[in-house]
Coordinates of C-alpha atoms in Angstrom, one line a residue:
M1 CA 1.7 -20.1 -10.0
N2 CA 1.4 -17.9 -6.9
A3 CA 4.9 -16.4 -6.3
S4 CA 4.4 -16.6 -2.5
M5 CA 4.3 -20.4 -2.8
E6 CA 7.9 -20.3 -4.0
F7 CA 9.2 -17.9 -1.4
P8 CA 11.5 -19.6 1.1
T9 CA 9.9 -18.9 4.5
Y10 CA 9.9 -22.1 6.7
N11 CA 12.7 -23.6 8.8
L12 CA 13.3 -27.3 9.1
K13 CA 11.4 -27.6 12.4
A14 CA 8.3 -26.0 10.8
V15 CA 8.4 -28.6 7.9
I16 CA 8.8 -31.5 10.3
H17 CA 5.8 -30.2 12.3
E18 CA 3.7 -29.7 9.1
T19 CA 4.5 -33.0 7.4
G20 CA 5.5 -35.5 10.2
V21 CA 8.6 -36.6 8.2
K22 CA 11.8 -37.0 10.2
P23 CA 14.7 -34.6 9.5
D24 CA 17.0 -37.5 8.5
T25 CA 14.4 -38.6 5.9
L26 CA 14.0 -35.1 4.5
R27 CA 17.8 -34.7 4.2
A28 CA 18.1 -38.1 2.5
W29 CA 15.3 -37.3 0.0
E30 CA 17.0 -34.0 -0.8
R31 CA 20.4 -35.5 -1.2
R32 CA 19.3 -38.5 -3.3
Y33 CA 16.4 -37.2 -5.3
G34 CA 16.5 -33.4 -5.2
L35 CA 13.0 -33.3 -3.6
P36 CA 12.3 -31.1 -1.8
N37 CA 14.8 -28.5 -2.9
P38 CA 15.2 -25.9 -0.1
E39 CA 17.3 -22.8 -0.2
R40 CA 20.0 -22.0 2.3
T41 CA 20.6 -19.0 4.6
T42 CA 24.1 -17.5 4.8
G43 CA 24.6 -19.6 7.9
G44 CA 23.8 -22.8 6.0
H45 CA 20.3 -23.4 7.5
R46 CA 17.6 -24.8 5.2
L47 CA 14.7 -22.6 4.2
Y48 CA 11.6 -24.2 2.7
S49 CA 8.8 -22.7 0.6
Q50 CA 5.1 -23.7 0.8
R51 CA 5.7 -25.6 -2.5
D52 CA 8.5 -27.6 -0.8
I53 CA 6.1 -28.5 2.0
D54 CA 3.4 -29.5 -0.5
T55 CA 6.0 -31.6 -2.3
V56 CA 6.7 -33.6 0.8
H57 CA 3.0 -34.1 1.4
W58 CA 2.7 -35.4 -2.2
L59 CA 5.6 -37.9 -1.7
V60 CA 4.1 -39.1 1.5
A61 CA 0.7 -39.6 -0.1
R62 CA 2.3 -41.7 -2.9
Q63 CA 4.0 -43.9 -0.3
E64 CA 0.7 -44.4 1.5
E65 CA -0.7 -45.6 -1.8
G66 CA 2.1 -48.3 -2.0
L67 CA 4.8 -46.7 -4.0
S68 CA 8.4 -46.7 -2.9
I69 CA 10.1 -43.3 -2.6
S70 CA 12.1 -43.9 -5.7
H71 CA 9.0 -44.8 -7.7
A72 CA 7.2 -41.8 -6.3
V73 CA 10.0 -39.5 -7.4
N74 CA 10.0 -41.2 -10.9
L75 CA 6.3 -40.5 -11.1
W76 CA 6.9 -36.9 -10.2
H77 CA 9.4 -36.4 -12.9
A78 CA 7.2 -38.2 -15.5
L79 CA 4.3 -35.9 -14.8
E80 CA 6.6 -32.9 -15.1
A81 CA 7.9 -34.2 -18.4
E82 CA 4.3 -34.3 -19.7
G83 CA 4.0 -30.6 -18.7
K84 CA 1.8 -31.3 -15.7
D85 CA 2.1 -29.9 -12.2
P86 CA 2.2 -33.0 -9.8
L87 CA 0.7 -30.9 -7.0
A88 CA -2.3 -29.7 -9.0
E89 CA -4.2 -33.0 -8.6
M90 CA -3.3 -33.2 -5.0
R91 CA -4.7 -29.7 -4.3
M92 CA -8.0 -30.6 -6.0
A93 CA -8.3 -33.7 -4.0
E94 CA -7.6 -31.8 -0.8
Q95 CA -10.2 -29.2 -1.7
D96 CA -12.8 -31.9 -2.2
T97 CA -11.8 -33.4 1.2
A98 CA -12.0 -30.1 2.9
T99 CA -15.4 -29.4 1.5
S100 CA -16.6 -32.8 2.7
T101 CA -15.2 -32.2 6.2
V102 CA -16.8 -28.8 6.4
T103 CA -20.2 -30.3 5.5
E104 CA -19.7 -33.0 8.1
L105 CA -18.8 -30.5 10.9
S106 CA -21.4 -27.9 10.2
K107 CA -23.9 -26.8 7.6
G108 CA -22.0 -23.5 7.5
D109 CA -18.3 -22.7 7.7
P110 CA -16.8 -24.3 10.9
I111 CA -14.3 -21.5 11.5
T112 CA -17.1 -18.9 11.3
T113 CA -19.2 -21.0 13.7
L114 CA -16.4 -21.2 16.2
R115 CA -15.7 -17.4 15.8
Q116 CA -19.4 -16.7 16.6
K117 CA -19.2 -19.0 19.6
W118 CA -16.1 -17.2 20.9
I119 CA -17.7 -13.8 20.4
A120 CA -20.9 -14.9 22.2
A121 CA -18.9 -16.3 25.1
C122 CA -16.9 -13.0 25.4
M123 CA -20.1 -11.0 25.4
A124 CA -21.4 -13.2 28.3
F125 CA -18.0 -12.9 30.1
D126 CA -17.9 -16.7 30.0
E127 CA -14.2 -17.5 30.0
P128 CA -14.5 -21.3 30.0
A129 CA -16.8 -21.3 26.9
A130 CA -14.5 -18.8 25.2
Q131 CA -11.4 -20.9 25.9
H132 CA -13.3 -24.0 24.7
A133 CA -14.1 -22.4 21.4
L134 CA -10.5 -21.4 21.0
N135 CA -9.2 -24.9 21.9
Q136 CA -11.5 -26.3 19.2
A137 CA -10.3 -23.9 16.6
F138 CA -6.6 -24.5 17.4
A139 CA -7.2 -28.3 17.3
L140 CA -8.8 -28.1 13.9
F141 CA -6.8 -25.4 12.1
A142 CA -3.2 -24.2 11.9
P143 CA -2.3 -21.7 14.6
E144 CA -1.9 -18.8 12.1
H145 CA -5.3 -19.6 10.5
A146 CA -7.1 -19.8 13.9
C147 CA -5.4 -16.5 15.0
F148 CA -6.6 -14.6 11.9
E149 CA -10.1 -16.1 11.7
I150 CA -11.0 -16.3 15.4
L151 CA -9.0 -13.7 17.2
Q152 CA -8.3 -11.0 14.7
K153 CA -11.7 -11.1 12.9
G154 CA -13.5 -11.7 16.2
L155 CA -12.0 -8.6 17.8
G156 CA -12.8 -6.7 14.6
E157 CA -16.5 -7.7 15.0
I158 CA -16.5 -6.8 18.7
G159 CA -14.9 -3.4 17.9
R160 CA -17.6 -2.6 15.4
G161 CA -20.2 -3.6 18.0
W162 CA -18.6 -1.1 20.4
Y163 CA -18.6 1.6 17.8
E164 CA -22.3 1.0 17.0
G165 CA -23.3 1.0 20.7
R166 CA -24.0 -2.8 21.0
V167 CA -20.9 -3.8 23.0
S168 CA -19.7 -2.3 26.2
V169 CA -16.1 -1.2 26.9
Q170 CA -15.9 -3.9 29.5
Q171 CA -16.9 -6.6 27.0
E172 CA -14.4 -5.3 24.5
H173 CA -11.6 -5.3 27.1
F174 CA -12.5 -8.8 28.3
A175 CA -12.2 -10.2 24.7
S176 CA -9.0 -8.3 24.0
A177 CA -7.4 -9.7 27.2
L178 CA -8.4 -13.3 26.3
A179 CA -6.9 -12.8 22.8
V180 CA -3.6 -11.4 24.1
R181 CA -3.3 -14.2 26.7
R182 CA -3.7 -16.8 23.9
L183 CA -1.0 -15.1 21.8
D184 CA 1.3 -15.0 24.9
A185 CA 0.8 -18.8 25.3
L186 CA 1.5 -19.4 21.6
L187 CA 4.6 -17.3 21.8
M188 CA 5.9 -19.3 24.8
A189 CA 5.6 -22.4 22.8
T190 CA 7.6 -21.2 19.7
P191 CA 10.9 -23.0 19.1
P192 CA 14.3 -21.3 19.2
P193 CA 15.2 -19.2 16.1
T194 CA 16.9 -20.9 13.2
R195 CA 17.2 -18.0 10.7
A196 CA 20.0 -15.4 10.7
G197 CA 18.9 -11.9 11.6
R198 CA 17.2 -10.3 14.6
I199 CA 14.0 -8.3 14.4
L200 CA 12.6 -5.8 17.0
V201 CA 8.9 -5.3 17.1
G202 CA 7.2 -2.5 19.1
C203 CA 4.9 0.5 19.1
P204 CA 5.8 4.2 19.0
P205 CA 5.1 6.6 21.9
D206 CA 1.5 6.8 23.0
E207 CA 0.4 3.7 21.0
Q208 CA -1.3 1.2 23.4
H209 CA -2.8 -1.4 21.0
T210 CA -0.8 -4.6 21.4
F211 CA -2.7 -7.3 19.5
S212 CA -1.4 -6.7 16.0
P213 CA 2.3 -6.4 16.9
L214 CA 2.0 -9.5 19.1
L215 CA 0.4 -11.5 16.3
L216 CA 3.1 -10.3 13.9
L217 CA 5.7 -11.4 16.5
L218 CA 4.1 -14.9 16.5
L219 CA 4.2 -15.2 12.7
L220 CA 7.9 -14.1 12.7
R221 CA 8.9 -16.6 15.4
R222 CA 7.0 -19.5 13.8
Q223 CA 8.9 -18.8 10.6
G224 CA 12.2 -19.2 12.5
W225 CA 13.1 -15.5 13.1
D226 CA 14.8 -14.2 16.2
A227 CA 12.1 -11.6 17.0
I228 CA 12.0 -9.5 20.2
Y229 CA 9.0 -7.7 21.4
L230 CA 9.6 -4.2 23.0
G231 CA 6.0 -3.6 23.9
V232 CA 3.6 -0.6 23.5
N233 CA 4.4 3.0 24.1
V234 CA 8.1 2.6 23.4
P235 CA 9.9 6.0 24.1
L236 CA 12.4 7.5 21.7
E237 CA 15.0 7.8 24.4
Q238 CA 17.5 4.9 24.5
M239 CA 16.0 3.3 21.4
Q240 CA 19.2 3.5 19.4
A241 CA 21.1 2.1 22.4
T242 CA 18.7 -0.8 22.5
I243 CA 19.2 -1.5 18.8
E244 CA 22.9 -1.5 19.2
R245 CA 22.8 -3.7 22.3
T246 CA 20.5 -6.3 20.6
H247 CA 22.3 -6.1 17.2
A248 CA 18.9 -5.7 15.5
D249 CA 18.8 -6.1 11.7
L250 CA 15.2 -4.8 11.3
I251 CA 12.9 -2.7 13.5
I252 CA 9.2 -3.0 12.9
L253 CA 6.8 -0.4 14.4
S254 CA 3.0 -0.6 14.6
A255 CA 0.5 2.3 14.9
Q256 CA -3.3 2.3 14.7
Q257 CA -4.2 6.0 15.3
L258 CA -3.5 9.3 13.7
H259 CA -1.4 10.8 16.5
T260 CA 0.6 7.6 17.0
A261 CA 1.3 7.5 13.2
A262 CA 3.0 10.9 13.7
S263 CA 5.0 9.5 16.7
L264 CA 5.9 6.5 14.4
M265 CA 7.1 9.0 11.7
E266 CA 9.4 10.8 14.2
M267 CA 10.8 7.5 15.6
T268 CA 11.4 6.2 12.1
R269 CA 13.2 9.3 11.0
M270 CA 15.5 9.1 14.0
L271 CA 16.2 5.4 13.5
A272 CA 16.7 5.8 9.7
G273 CA 19.1 8.7 10.4
H274 CA 21.3 6.2 12.3
G275 CA 21.3 3.8 9.3
N276 CA 18.8 1.3 10.7
M277 CA 16.4 -0.5 8.5
V278 CA 12.8 0.3 9.6
A279 CA 9.5 -1.2 8.6
Y280 CA 6.0 -0.3 9.7
G281 CA 2.3 -1.1 9.5
G282 CA -1.1 -0.6 11.1
L283 CA -4.7 0.2 10.4
I284 CA -4.1 4.0 10.2
F285 CA -1.8 3.5 7.1
N286 CA -4.5 1.3 5.4
A287 CA -7.3 3.8 6.1
R288 CA -5.2 6.8 5.0
P289 CA -2.5 5.6 2.6
R290 CA -1.3 9.1 1.8
I291 CA 0.4 9.1 5.2
Q292 CA 2.9 6.5 3.9
A293 CA 4.7 9.2 1.8
R294 CA 5.8 10.8 5.1
I295 CA 7.4 7.7 6.6
P296 CA 11.1 7.0 5.7
G297 CA 10.5 3.3 6.2
H298 CA 9.2 0.2 4.4
F299 CA 5.4 -0.3 4.5
L300 CA 4.7 -4.0 5.3
G301 CA 1.4 -4.1 3.5
E302 CA -2.3 -3.8 4.3
R303 CA -2.7 -7.4 5.5
L304 CA -1.0 -8.7 8.6
E305 CA -0.8 -12.1 6.8
D306 CA 1.7 -10.5 4.4
A307 CA 3.7 -8.6 6.9
A308 CA 6.0 -11.4 8.0
R309 CA 6.8 -12.4 4.4
N310 CA 7.5 -8.8 3.4
A311 CA 9.8 -8.5 6.4
A312 CA 11.7 -11.6 5.3
R313 CA 12.1 -10.0 1.8
L314 CA 13.5 -6.8 3.4
L315 CA 16.1 -8.8 5.3
H316 CA 17.0 -10.7 2.2
T317 CA 17.3 -7.8 -0.2
R318 CA 18.1 -4.9 2.2
P319 CA 16.7 -2.1 0.0
A320 CA 17.4 1.5 0.6
P321 CA 14.8 3.3 2.7
P322 CA 12.2 5.3 0.7
A323 CA 12.7 9.0 0.8
A324 CA 10.1 10.8 2.9
H325 CA 8.6 14.1 1.8
A326 CA 9.9 17.2 3.6
L327 CA 7.4 19.1 5.7
P328 CA 6.4 22.4 4.0
L329 CA 7.5 25.6 5.8
A330 CA 3.9 26.8 6.3
Y331 CA 3.2 23.5 8.2
E332 CA 6.3 23.9 10.3
Q333 CA 5.2 27.4 11.3
A334 CA 1.6 26.3 12.0
L335 CA 2.8 23.4 14.1
A336 CA 5.0 25.7 16.2
E337 CA 2.2 28.2 16.7
F338 CA -0.4 25.6 17.6
T339 CA 1.9 23.8 20.0
D340 CA 2.7 27.1 21.8
R341 CA -1.0 28.3 21.9
S342 CA -3.1 25.1 22.2
P343 CA -3.4 25.5 26.1
L344 CA -5.0 28.9 25.5
V345 CA -7.3 27.4 22.8
E346 CA -8.3 24.6 25.2
A347 CA -8.9 27.1 28.1
Q348 CA -11.2 29.3 26.0
T349 CA -13.2 26.2 24.8
W350 CA -13.6 25.2 28.4
Q351 CA -14.8 28.6 29.4
E352 CA -17.3 29.0 26.6
L353 CA -18.8 25.5 27.1
A354 CA -18.7 25.5 30.9
Q355 CA -22.5 26.3 31.1
E356 CA -23.5 23.7 28.6
K357 CA -24.7 20.2 29.5
I358 CA -21.5 18.5 28.5
P359 CA -20.0 16.1 30.9
P360 CA -16.5 17.4 32.0
A361 CA -14.9 14.1 31.3
L362 CA -16.2 14.1 27.7
L363 CA -15.1 17.7 27.2
T364 CA -11.6 16.9 28.5
R365 CA -11.3 13.9 26.2
A366 CA -12.6 15.9 23.2
N367 CA -10.0 18.7 23.8
H368 CA -7.1 16.3 24.2
A369 CA -8.1 14.3 21.1
M370 CA -8.6 17.5 19.0
A371 CA -5.2 18.8 20.1
D372 CA -3.4 15.5 19.5
N373 CA -5.0 15.0 16.0
I374 CA -4.3 18.6 14.9
S375 CA -0.7 18.3 16.0
A376 CA -0.4 14.9 14.2
A377 CA -1.9 16.2 11.0
L378 CA 0.5 19.2 11.0
K379 CA 3.5 16.9 11.6
L380 CA 2.3 14.7 8.7
G381 CA 1.8 17.7 6.4
D382 CA -1.9 17.3 5.8
I383 CA -4.4 19.1 8.0
T384 CA -7.4 17.4 6.3
L385 CA -6.5 14.2 8.0
V386 CA -8.3 15.4 11.1
A387 CA -11.6 15.5 9.3
E388 CA -11.8 11.8 9.0
D389 CA -11.3 11.4 12.8
I390 CA -14.1 13.9 13.4
S391 CA -16.4 12.0 11.0
W392 CA -15.6 8.8 13.0
L393 CA -16.4 10.6 16.3
E394 CA -19.6 12.0 14.8
G395 CA -20.7 8.5 14.0
L396 CA -19.8 7.3 17.4
L397 CA -21.9 10.0 19.1
F398 CA -24.8 9.2 16.9
N399 CA -24.6 5.5 17.7
Y400 CA -24.5 6.3 21.4
R401 CA -27.6 8.6 21.0
V402 CA -25.7 11.8 22.1
A403 CA -27.5 15.0 21.0
P404 CA -26.9 15.4 17.3
G405 CA -25.9 19.1 17.6
L406 CA -23.4 18.6 20.4
L407 CA -20.4 17.9 18.2
R408 CA -21.1 20.8 15.9
H409 CA -21.6 23.1 18.9
Y410 CA -18.2 22.0 20.2
L411 CA -16.5 22.5 16.9
Q412 CA -17.9 26.0 16.6
A413 CA -16.5 26.9 20.0
Y414 CA -13.2 25.4 19.2
R415 CA -13.0 27.4 16.0
R416 CA -13.6 30.6 17.8
A417 CA -10.9 29.7 20.3
L418 CA -8.5 29.1 17.3
Q419 CA -9.4 32.4 15.7
N420 CA -8.8 34.3 19.0
N421 CA -5.5 32.7 20.0
L422 CA -3.6 31.8 16.8
N423 CA -1.8 34.4 14.7
E424 CA -1.2 34.3 11.0
R425 CA 1.2 31.4 11.3
G426 CA -1.7 29.3 12.4
E427 CA -3.9 30.2 9.5
I428 CA -3.7 26.7 8.1
V429 CA -5.6 25.4 11.1
V430 CA -8.1 28.2 11.3
A431 CA -8.9 28.0 7.6
W432 CA -9.4 24.3 7.7
M433 CA -11.8 24.4 10.7
S434 CA -13.8 27.1 8.9
R435 CA -14.0 25.0 5.7
L436 CA -15.0 22.0 7.7
L437 CA -17.9 23.8 9.4
A438 CA -19.0 25.4 6.2
E439 CA -19.1 22.0 4.5
E440 CA -21.1 20.5 7.3
Q441 CA -23.5 23.5 7.2
S442 CA -24.0 23.0 3.5
V443 CA -24.8 19.3 4.0
E444 CA -27.2 20.1 6.8
D445 CA -28.9 22.8 4.7
E446 CA -29.3 20.4 1.8
T447 CA -30.8 17.8 4.0
T448 CA -33.2 20.3 5.5
S449 CA -34.2 21.4 2.0
R450 CA -34.9 17.9 0.8
R451 CA -37.1 17.3 3.8
V452 CA -39.0 20.5 3.1
R453 CA -39.5 19.6 -0.5
A454 CA -40.7 16.1 0.4
A455 CA -43.1 17.5 3.0
R456 CA -44.5 19.9 0.4
R457 CA -45.0 17.1 -2.1
E458 CA -47.0 15.2 0.5
E459 CA -49.3 18.2 1.1
V460 CA -50.2 18.5 -2.6
P461 CA -53.7 17.1 -3.2
A462 CA -53.8 14.0 -5.3

């Protein structure tokens, strides 16, 4: 049996909403028959697992077949005495019904069809059509399922389209705004908290992506938690005062980029140093899991679907924070040197590339991104982290048909600026950039060699 089915997650209001059974009836069944059998919080509130909810559905189904509640309970116990799971047959029947419904609604998967309709409407800037697709999804599926399958996956597809040059920035922003507005509406409709414990959710300095933390906030509130959203780009200053004022039991931080992962690390260390329990998540930690070793907080998992459940476990067990690896001395020195000299590095890069056909806005963005990512990699103790961002940028430039040699030309100029302006304390950065360019040159040479060999084979007479 799936352990997550047994974990107490849902409050009484959630069970009433899911099953339609009145609270007095649920309490009476629990008192007289021991079904369902929820756990209790320290404050005495009931907490139900998914199996408890399925048990209520099973009892209701037996009543609809003509059994009294007492006979339904007797049947439950008789099946258990035979070593059978009373819910197994119900789940098989529900699966058959769901399959029939899907076939009736569409030849394909209805949630996929609705997601594609929503994406198409966003690409056409057709807000009424986009809202209609969402309304259909939320009418047919549970809010959590619709959020993950339509909004989260839909934004993921749109983001890939932008990276590949098929979707404009304006289209991506339009879709993101619609998704966030729907989350805001769902958050406004969540009931008051019923579980003991307060959770703060926010993003570290410079992090601007709001969808994932808002969706996590919705999951927490729908499970009965008192969850407060602090927003994006939360400054370090006054953070501890905010925690003390709100009496927060858990702080959850979200980061999606390399440089904001470094900001998250700094904020987490400060908060953990004051004895706070801190958890975190975000795409950057999934893409580069080795960063997790630098964060003195609890990783909530790779899937947003699991984050709320993992947060509940933290509040229940209150484990000690994982120890973060100390930053090596060589990295501390390199960070201090690069921080002090990066304006000179940027100025030389500008001067060298001033006569090239590089748009000033693009050069400015490249310099800022390079400085942010190098600083972040040094703070996180692994300079090679920058290479993955450069590979991503290389793919982006290729997809947008920017001259193939432009990025390499920029990196060569940046390396010369590093060599001329950093002393021996910055050798980590200079050596890494030199290795990166050497590896790229090796790959380029091998590609050229293969093409030459292929051309020669074609020239050989048959």
